[in-house]
Amino acid sequence: MIPDVQARHGDDFKFLDRIGKYIARKQPDVIVQIGDFADMESLSSYDKGTRSFENRRYVKDLEASERAMDALMEPIAKAAGYSPRKVLCLGNHEDRISRATELQPELTGVMDVGDLGYRGYGWSVQPFLKPIKIAGVMFAHYFVTGSMGRPFATASAMIYGRNALHMSAMAGHQQGKQTSTGRRADGQMIICTIAGSCYEHYEKYLGPQGNNHWRGIIFMHNVKDGAYDEMAVPLSYLKDHY
């Protein structure tokens, strides 16, 4: 599972080339990108009107996403005889495109999520917040709890909290990595993970302390009926070895 990349104009995507090489070497059966591969900062409502918003452009967002995807997929495409299933769950950053057309109907037909070109790289694209079940594990950019549709704040809440999911699930969206485990009535293990950071850039809004979060990918071994052995692979490891 590849967490949120949030590809931005001006980013260095060598880390994605390293991830691609690692995947090409390990050759997992399935690759899941959990959403927010593209940042789409030109459509952000969070800091619109500030100095940092200057010079943002939709076309630059698309170009950044394409360069990032090229960096990731090129090593995988070069692996002879390797053809994994590839699933990409759209995140709230990609959903900024849909929200822009909802707020400004005149943009309908001018911009679309399809502009990101994910399907052209062989990804099966899952709609925003529509979970997909793979080998007994549910994947979505995030899972909602309560009538307001807010994301679970912790992996533990996904298992033990109110509106618990009662099955293994993997989400992104939230920086860092947290995992919680439990068991079903039949004894089978339940594992819930939230991991939403696979990038090297600095998140200004998090400040110096908040930017010390974990960054990397999750490798899932022996996946069967929702149980698996989780192996976290940090970007620092990939930088040292690739």
PDB file of C-alpha atoms in Angstrom:
ATOM      1  CA  MET A   1       0.000   0.000   0.000  1.00  0.00           C
ATOM      2  CA  ILE A   2       1.299   3.409  -1.033  1.00  0.00           C
ATOM      3  CA  PRO A   3      -0.020   6.204   1.233  1.00  0.00           C
ATOM      4  CA  ASP A   4      -0.741   9.810   0.233  1.00  0.00           C
ATOM      5  CA  VAL A   5       1.913  11.200  -2.127  1.00  0.00           C
ATOM      6  CA  GLN A   6       0.363  14.663  -2.585  1.00  0.00           C
ATOM      7  CA  ALA A   7       2.496  15.375  -5.663  1.00  0.00           C
ATOM      8  CA  ARG A   8       3.127  19.098  -6.065  1.00  0.00           C
ATOM      9  CA  HIS A   9       4.723  21.318  -8.668  1.00  0.00           C
ATOM     10  CA  GLY A  10       8.419  21.651  -7.857  1.00  0.00           C
ATOM     11  CA  ASP A  11       8.709  18.440  -5.805  1.00  0.00           C
ATOM     12  CA  ASP A  12      11.572  16.002  -6.369  1.00  0.00           C
ATOM     13  CA  PHE A  13      10.104  12.579  -7.161  1.00  0.00           C
ATOM     14  CA  LYS A  14      13.249  10.456  -6.814  1.00  0.00           C
ATOM     15  CA  PHE A  15      11.642   8.812  -3.788  1.00  0.00           C
ATOM     16  CA  LEU A  16       8.897   7.455  -6.052  1.00  0.00           C
ATOM     17  CA  ASP A  17      11.500   5.985  -8.394  1.00  0.00           C
ATOM     18  CA  ARG A  18      12.947   4.185  -5.353  1.00  0.00           C
ATOM     19  CA  ILE A  19       9.491   2.881  -4.410  1.00  0.00           C
ATOM     20  CA  GLY A  20       8.988   1.678  -7.983  1.00  0.00           C
ATOM     21  CA  LYS A  21      12.309  -0.163  -7.904  1.00  0.00           C
ATOM     22  CA  TYR A  22      11.444  -1.749  -4.554  1.00  0.00           C
ATOM     23  CA  ILE A  23       8.066  -2.912  -5.874  1.00  0.00           C
ATOM     24  CA  ALA A  24       9.674  -4.235  -9.068  1.00  0.00           C
ATOM     25  CA  ARG A  25      12.078  -6.267  -6.930  1.00  0.00           C
ATOM     26  CA  LYS A  26       9.511  -7.603  -4.431  1.00  0.00           C
ATOM     27  CA  GLN A  27       6.715  -8.017  -7.010  1.00  0.00           C
ATOM     28  CA  PRO A  28       3.595  -8.000  -4.810  1.00  0.00           C
ATOM     29  CA  ASP A  29       0.422  -9.394  -6.383  1.00  0.00           C
ATOM     30  CA  VAL A  30      -1.525  -6.181  -5.723  1.00  0.00           C
ATOM     31  CA  ILE A  31      -0.504  -2.525  -5.439  1.00  0.00           C
ATOM     32  CA  VAL A  32      -2.929  -0.168  -3.708  1.00  0.00           C
ATOM     33  CA  GLN A  33      -2.453   3.591  -3.748  1.00  0.00           C
ATOM     34  CA  ILE A  34      -4.695   4.877  -0.981  1.00  0.00           C
ATOM     35  CA  GLY A  35      -5.518   8.300  -2.461  1.00  0.00           C
ATOM     36  CA  ASP A  36      -4.249  11.882  -2.591  1.00  0.00           C
ATOM     37  CA  PHE A  37      -1.599  10.885  -5.091  1.00  0.00           C
ATOM     38  CA  ALA A  38      -2.044  14.364  -6.576  1.00  0.00           C
ATOM     39  CA  ASP A  39      -2.153  17.348  -4.248  1.00  0.00           C
ATOM     40  CA  MET A  40      -4.195  19.685  -6.514  1.00  0.00           C
ATOM     41  CA  GLU A  41      -3.043  22.711  -4.522  1.00  0.00           C
ATOM     42  CA  SER A  42      -4.494  25.143  -7.085  1.00  0.00           C
ATOM     43  CA  LEU A  43      -7.966  24.016  -5.965  1.00  0.00           C
ATOM     44  CA  SER A  44      -7.296  24.189  -2.229  1.00  0.00           C
ATOM     45  CA  SER A  45      -9.762  26.258  -0.226  1.00  0.00           C
ATOM     46  CA  TYR A  46      -7.623  26.064   2.903  1.00  0.00           C
ATOM     47  CA  ASP A  47      -5.123  28.827   2.053  1.00  0.00           C
ATOM     48  CA  LYS A  48      -6.798  30.550  -0.872  1.00  0.00           C
ATOM     49  CA  GLY A  49      -6.114  34.282  -0.837  1.00  0.00           C
ATOM     50  CA  THR A  50      -2.787  33.982   0.992  1.00  0.00           C
ATOM     51  CA  ARG A  51       0.652  34.802  -0.396  1.00  0.00           C
ATOM     52  CA  SER A  52       1.542  31.106  -0.650  1.00  0.00           C
ATOM     53  CA  PHE A  53      -1.364  30.590  -3.038  1.00  0.00           C
ATOM     54  CA  GLU A  54       0.204  32.792  -5.738  1.00  0.00           C
ATOM     55  CA  ASN A  55       1.222  31.176  -9.050  1.00  0.00           C
ATOM     56  CA  ARG A  56      -0.711  27.984  -8.457  1.00  0.00           C
ATOM     57  CA  ARG A  57      -2.223  26.610 -11.651  1.00  0.00           C
ATOM     58  CA  TYR A  58      -4.418  23.614 -12.465  1.00  0.00           C
ATOM     59  CA  VAL A  59      -2.171  22.629 -15.371  1.00  0.00           C
ATOM     60  CA  LYS A  60       0.859  22.632 -13.044  1.00  0.00           C
ATOM     61  CA  ASP A  61      -0.974  20.272 -10.699  1.00  0.00           C
ATOM     62  CA  LEU A  62      -1.644  17.867 -13.572  1.00  0.00           C
ATOM     63  CA  GLU A  63       1.963  18.041 -14.752  1.00  0.00           C
ATOM     64  CA  ALA A  64       3.243  17.325 -11.241  1.00  0.00           C
ATOM     65  CA  SER A  65       0.975  14.308 -10.901  1.00  0.00           C
ATOM     66  CA  GLU A  66       2.108  12.977 -14.275  1.00  0.00           C
ATOM     67  CA  ARG A  67       5.809  13.362 -13.435  1.00  0.00           C
ATOM     68  CA  ALA A  68       5.229  11.634 -10.105  1.00  0.00           C
ATOM     69  CA  MET A  69       3.345   8.748 -11.689  1.00  0.00           C
ATOM     70  CA  ASP A  70       6.023   8.353 -14.359  1.00  0.00           C
ATOM     71  CA  ALA A  71       8.690   8.123 -11.659  1.00  0.00           C
ATOM     72  CA  LEU A  72       6.740   5.436  -9.775  1.00  0.00           C
ATOM     73  CA  MET A  73       5.599   3.339 -12.707  1.00  0.00           C
ATOM     74  CA  GLU A  74       8.665   3.295 -14.954  1.00  0.00           C
ATOM     75  CA  PRO A  75      10.653   0.760 -12.869  1.00  0.00           C
ATOM     76  CA  ILE A  76       7.540  -1.403 -12.462  1.00  0.00           C
ATOM     77  CA  ALA A  77       6.830  -1.360 -16.202  1.00  0.00           C
ATOM     78  CA  LYS A  78      10.421  -2.464 -16.888  1.00  0.00           C
ATOM     79  CA  ALA A  79      10.125  -5.569 -14.680  1.00  0.00           C
ATOM     80  CA  ALA A  80       9.878  -8.409 -17.193  1.00  0.00           C
ATOM     81  CA  GLY A  81       6.800 -10.600 -16.790  1.00  0.00           C
ATOM     82  CA  TYR A  82       5.440  -8.607 -13.873  1.00  0.00           C
ATOM     83  CA  SER A  83       1.834  -7.484 -14.180  1.00  0.00           C
ATOM     84  CA  PRO A  84       0.288  -6.737 -10.773  1.00  0.00           C
ATOM     85  CA  ARG A  85      -3.265  -5.683 -10.060  1.00  0.00           C
ATOM     86  CA  LYS A  86      -3.211  -1.932  -9.444  1.00  0.00           C
ATOM     87  CA  VAL A  87      -5.958  -0.191  -7.453  1.00  0.00           C
ATOM     88  CA  LEU A  88      -6.046   3.553  -6.790  1.00  0.00           C
ATOM     89  CA  CYS A  89      -8.557   4.924  -4.270  1.00  0.00           C
ATOM     90  CA  LEU A  90      -9.297   8.576  -4.968  1.00  0.00           C
ATOM     91  CA  GLY A  91      -8.698  10.905  -2.023  1.00  0.00           C
ATOM     92  CA  ASN A  92     -10.106  14.229  -0.916  1.00  0.00           C
ATOM     93  CA  HIS A  93      -7.359  16.079  -2.811  1.00  0.00           C
ATOM     94  CA  GLU A  94      -8.418  14.522  -6.111  1.00  0.00           C
ATOM     95  CA  ASP A  95     -11.994  15.198  -5.073  1.00  0.00           C
ATOM     96  CA  ARG A  96     -11.136  18.901  -5.119  1.00  0.00           C
ATOM     97  CA  ILE A  97     -11.702  18.702  -8.876  1.00  0.00           C
ATOM     98  CA  SER A  98     -15.243  17.403  -8.435  1.00  0.00           C
ATOM     99  CA  ARG A  99     -15.968  19.968  -5.731  1.00  0.00           C
ATOM    100  CA  ALA A 100     -14.720  22.775  -7.978  1.00  0.00           C
ATOM    101  CA  THR A 101     -17.187  21.802 -10.706  1.00  0.00           C
ATOM    102  CA  GLU A 102     -19.945  21.447  -8.116  1.00  0.00           C
ATOM    103  CA  LEU A 103     -19.331  24.979  -6.828  1.00  0.00           C
ATOM    104  CA  GLN A 104     -18.807  26.403 -10.313  1.00  0.00           C
ATOM    105  CA  PRO A 105     -21.069  24.479 -12.711  1.00  0.00           C
ATOM    106  CA  GLU A 106     -19.611  26.383 -15.668  1.00  0.00           C
ATOM    107  CA  LEU A 107     -16.430  24.320 -15.219  1.00  0.00           C
ATOM    108  CA  THR A 108     -18.279  21.064 -15.908  1.00  0.00           C
ATOM    109  CA  GLY A 109     -16.684  19.521 -18.965  1.00  0.00           C
ATOM    110  CA  VAL A 110     -13.661  21.785 -18.618  1.00  0.00           C
ATOM    111  CA  MET A 111     -12.013  19.880 -15.768  1.00  0.00           C
ATOM    112  CA  ASP A 112     -12.515  16.320 -14.595  1.00  0.00           C
ATOM    113  CA  VAL A 113     -10.788  13.759 -12.368  1.00  0.00           C
ATOM    114  CA  GLY A 114      -9.975  11.904 -15.569  1.00  0.00           C
ATOM    115  CA  ASP A 115      -7.544  14.724 -16.412  1.00  0.00           C
ATOM    116  CA  LEU A 116      -5.111  13.086 -13.975  1.00  0.00           C
ATOM    117  CA  GLY A 117      -4.767  10.151 -16.372  1.00  0.00           C
ATOM    118  CA  TYR A 118      -4.540   7.438 -13.723  1.00  0.00           C
ATOM    119  CA  ARG A 119      -6.317   4.837 -15.851  1.00  0.00           C
ATOM    120  CA  GLY A 120      -3.735   5.332 -18.589  1.00  0.00           C
ATOM    121  CA  TYR A 121      -1.137   3.862 -16.239  1.00  0.00           C
ATOM    122  CA  GLY A 122      -3.249   0.757 -15.704  1.00  0.00           C
ATOM    123  CA  TRP A 123      -4.842   1.717 -12.391  1.00  0.00           C
ATOM    124  CA  SER A 124      -8.354   0.612 -11.525  1.00  0.00           C
ATOM    125  CA  VAL A 125      -9.718   3.847 -10.041  1.00  0.00           C
ATOM    126  CA  GLN A 126     -11.990   3.596  -7.012  1.00  0.00           C
ATOM    127  CA  PRO A 127     -14.366   6.541  -6.373  1.00  0.00           C
ATOM    128  CA  PHE A 128     -13.674   8.774  -3.379  1.00  0.00           C
ATOM    129  CA  LEU A 129     -14.695   7.064  -0.111  1.00  0.00           C
ATOM    130  CA  LYS A 130     -16.072   3.967  -1.854  1.00  0.00           C
ATOM    131  CA  PRO A 131     -14.271   1.093  -0.056  1.00  0.00           C
ATOM    132  CA  ILE A 132     -12.892  -1.864  -1.966  1.00  0.00           C
ATOM    133  CA  LYS A 133     -12.360  -5.302  -0.432  1.00  0.00           C
ATOM    134  CA  ILE A 134      -9.204  -7.208  -1.352  1.00  0.00           C
ATOM    135  CA  ALA A 135      -8.392 -10.545   0.308  1.00  0.00           C
ATOM    136  CA  GLY A 136     -10.639  -9.686   3.254  1.00  0.00           C
ATOM    137  CA  VAL A 137      -9.144  -6.224   3.842  1.00  0.00           C
ATOM    138  CA  MET A 138     -11.132  -3.062   3.131  1.00  0.00           C
ATOM    139  CA  PHE A 139      -9.271  -0.160   1.539  1.00  0.00           C
ATOM    140  CA  ALA A 140     -10.434   3.454   1.320  1.00  0.00           C
ATOM    141  CA  HIS A 141      -8.831   6.866   1.586  1.00  0.00           C
ATOM    142  CA  TYR A 142     -10.509   7.070   4.961  1.00  0.00           C
ATOM    143  CA  PHE A 143     -13.451   5.449   6.749  1.00  0.00           C
ATOM    144  CA  VAL A 144     -16.171   7.599   8.235  1.00  0.00           C
ATOM    145  CA  THR A 145     -17.763   7.461  11.656  1.00  0.00           C
ATOM    146  CA  GLY A 146     -20.937   9.127  12.880  1.00  0.00           C
ATOM    147  CA  SER A 147     -23.662  11.004  11.039  1.00  0.00           C
ATOM    148  CA  MET A 148     -21.306  13.872  10.100  1.00  0.00           C
ATOM    149  CA  GLY A 149     -19.146  11.559   8.013  1.00  0.00           C
ATOM    150  CA  ARG A 150     -15.886  12.438   9.721  1.00  0.00           C
ATOM    151  CA  PRO A 151     -12.886  10.116   9.442  1.00  0.00           C
ATOM    152  CA  PHE A 152     -11.860   7.842  12.268  1.00  0.00           C
ATOM    153  CA  ALA A 153      -9.162   9.633  14.262  1.00  0.00           C
ATOM    154  CA  THR A 154      -7.322   6.472  15.316  1.00  0.00           C
ATOM    155  CA  ALA A 155      -6.779   2.941  14.096  1.00  0.00           C
ATOM    156  CA  SER A 156      -7.896   1.693  17.504  1.00  0.00           C
ATOM    157  CA  ALA A 157     -11.274   3.421  17.090  1.00  0.00           C
ATOM    158  CA  MET A 158     -11.750   1.562  13.803  1.00  0.00           C
ATOM    159  CA  ILE A 159     -11.685  -1.685  15.794  1.00  0.00           C
ATOM    160  CA  TYR A 160     -12.964  -0.826  19.266  1.00  0.00           C
ATOM    161  CA  GLY A 161     -14.768   2.490  18.969  1.00  0.00           C
ATOM    162  CA  ARG A 162     -18.349   3.394  18.331  1.00  0.00           C
ATOM    163  CA  ASN A 163     -19.301   2.490  14.742  1.00  0.00           C
ATOM    164  CA  ALA A 164     -16.356   0.063  14.641  1.00  0.00           C
ATOM    165  CA  LEU A 165     -15.678  -1.571  11.280  1.00  0.00           C
ATOM    166  CA  HIS A 166     -15.497  -5.155  12.640  1.00  0.00           C
ATOM    167  CA  MET A 167     -12.981  -6.168   9.965  1.00  0.00           C
ATOM    168  CA  SER A 168      -9.484  -5.398   8.762  1.00  0.00           C
ATOM    169  CA  ALA A 169      -9.122  -2.074   7.004  1.00  0.00           C
ATOM    170  CA  MET A 170      -6.418   0.201   5.679  1.00  0.00           C
ATOM    171  CA  ALA A 171      -6.741   3.955   5.226  1.00  0.00           C
ATOM    172  CA  GLY A 172      -4.615   6.983   4.428  1.00  0.00           C
ATOM    173  CA  HIS A 173      -5.449  10.681   4.813  1.00  0.00           C
ATOM    174  CA  GLN A 174      -3.809  11.224   8.199  1.00  0.00           C
ATOM    175  CA  GLN A 175      -0.060  11.836   8.467  1.00  0.00           C
ATOM    176  CA  GLY A 176       2.101   9.265  10.184  1.00  0.00           C
ATOM    177  CA  LYS A 177       1.336   5.596  10.761  1.00  0.00           C
ATOM    178  CA  GLN A 178      -0.720   3.824  13.380  1.00  0.00           C
ATOM    179  CA  THR A 179      -1.871   0.217  13.577  1.00  0.00           C
ATOM    180  CA  SER A 180      -4.266  -1.528  15.934  1.00  0.00           C
ATOM    181  CA  THR A 181      -5.168  -5.201  16.187  1.00  0.00           C
ATOM    182  CA  GLY A 182      -8.075  -7.218  17.522  1.00  0.00           C
ATOM    183  CA  ARG A 183      -9.830 -10.517  16.904  1.00  0.00           C
ATOM    184  CA  ARG A 184     -13.119 -11.637  15.450  1.00  0.00           C
ATOM    185  CA  ALA A 185     -15.390 -14.069  17.289  1.00  0.00           C
ATOM    186  CA  ASP A 186     -13.858 -16.948  15.307  1.00  0.00           C
ATOM    187  CA  GLY A 187     -10.351 -15.976  16.455  1.00  0.00           C
ATOM    188  CA  GLN A 188      -9.203 -14.516  13.161  1.00  0.00           C
ATOM    189  CA  MET A 189      -7.071 -11.404  13.574  1.00  0.00           C
ATOM    190  CA  ILE A 190      -8.411  -7.960  12.648  1.00  0.00           C
ATOM    191  CA  ILE A 191      -5.849  -5.332  11.665  1.00  0.00           C
ATOM    192  CA  CYS A 192      -6.621  -1.660  11.054  1.00  0.00           C
ATOM    193  CA  THR A 193      -3.985   0.769   9.825  1.00  0.00           C
ATOM    194  CA  ILE A 194      -3.985   4.477   9.091  1.00  0.00           C
ATOM    195  CA  ALA A 195      -0.945   5.619   7.092  1.00  0.00           C
ATOM    196  CA  GLY A 196      -1.245   8.842   5.114  1.00  0.00           C
ATOM    197  CA  SER A 197       2.220  10.142   4.327  1.00  0.00           C
ATOM    198  CA  CYS A 198       4.451   9.051   1.469  1.00  0.00           C
ATOM    199  CA  TYR A 199       6.268  12.243   0.507  1.00  0.00           C
ATOM    200  CA  GLU A 200       9.387  14.212   1.399  1.00  0.00           C
ATOM    201  CA  HIS A 201       8.058  17.765   1.281  1.00  0.00           C
ATOM    202  CA  TYR A 202       7.478  19.985   4.305  1.00  0.00           C
ATOM    203  CA  GLU A 203       3.884  20.567   5.368  1.00  0.00           C
ATOM    204  CA  LYS A 204       3.887  24.219   6.406  1.00  0.00           C
ATOM    205  CA  TYR A 205       0.614  24.039   8.330  1.00  0.00           C
ATOM    206  CA  LEU A 206       1.976  21.282  10.607  1.00  0.00           C
ATOM    207  CA  GLY A 207       4.947  23.326  11.803  1.00  0.00           C
ATOM    208  CA  PRO A 208       8.404  22.044  12.859  1.00  0.00           C
ATOM    209  CA  GLN A 209       7.097  19.470  15.341  1.00  0.00           C
ATOM    210  CA  GLY A 210       4.233  18.148  13.261  1.00  0.00           C
ATOM    211  CA  ASN A 211       6.499  17.402  10.309  1.00  0.00           C
ATOM    212  CA  ASN A 212       8.357  14.684  12.201  1.00  0.00           C
ATOM    213  CA  HIS A 213       5.735  12.103  11.203  1.00  0.00           C
ATOM    214  CA  TRP A 214       6.483   8.687   9.655  1.00  0.00           C
ATOM    215  CA  ARG A 215       6.730   8.554   5.839  1.00  0.00           C
ATOM    216  CA  GLY A 216       6.845   5.380   3.770  1.00  0.00           C
ATOM    217  CA  ILE A 217       4.920   2.449   2.299  1.00  0.00           C
ATOM    218  CA  ILE A 218       3.249  -0.593   3.846  1.00  0.00           C
ATOM    219  CA  PHE A 219       4.088  -4.087   2.602  1.00  0.00           C
ATOM    220  CA  MET A 220       1.494  -6.727   3.437  1.00  0.00           C
ATOM    221  CA  HIS A 221       2.698 -10.338   3.541  1.00  0.00           C
ATOM    222  CA  ASN A 222       0.609 -13.534   3.764  1.00  0.00           C
ATOM    223  CA  VAL A 223      -2.702 -11.749   3.204  1.00  0.00           C
ATOM    224  CA  LYS A 224      -5.662 -14.084   3.725  1.00  0.00           C
ATOM    225  CA  ASP A 225      -9.210 -13.467   4.934  1.00  0.00           C
ATOM    226  CA  GLY A 226      -8.270 -10.094   6.397  1.00  0.00           C
ATOM    227  CA  ALA A 227      -5.202 -11.246   8.307  1.00  0.00           C
ATOM    228  CA  TYR A 228      -1.675 -10.364   7.189  1.00  0.00           C
ATOM    229  CA  ASP A 229       1.833  -9.618   8.373  1.00  0.00           C
ATOM    230  CA  GLU A 230       2.511  -5.904   8.126  1.00  0.00           C
ATOM    231  CA  MET A 231       5.955  -4.574   7.228  1.00  0.00           C
ATOM    232  CA  ALA A 232       6.495  -0.815   7.280  1.00  0.00           C
ATOM    233  CA  VAL A 233       9.100   0.403   4.784  1.00  0.00           C
ATOM    234  CA  PRO A 234      10.130   4.013   5.526  1.00  0.00           C
ATOM    235  CA  LEU A 235      11.343   6.356   2.802  1.00  0.00           C
ATOM    236  CA  SER A 236      14.629   6.699   4.711  1.00  0.00           C
ATOM    237  CA  TYR A 237      15.275   2.956   4.226  1.00  0.00           C
ATOM    238  CA  LEU A 238      14.559   3.178   0.505  1.00  0.00           C
ATOM    239  CA  LYS A 239      16.868   6.177   0.183  1.00  0.00           C
ATOM    240  CA  ASP A 240      19.708   4.223   1.812  1.00  0.00           C
ATOM    241  CA  HIS A 241      19.215   1.116  -0.339  1.00  0.00           C
ATOM    242  CA  TYR A 242      18.076   2.446  -3.724  1.00  0.00           C
TER     243      TYR A 242
END
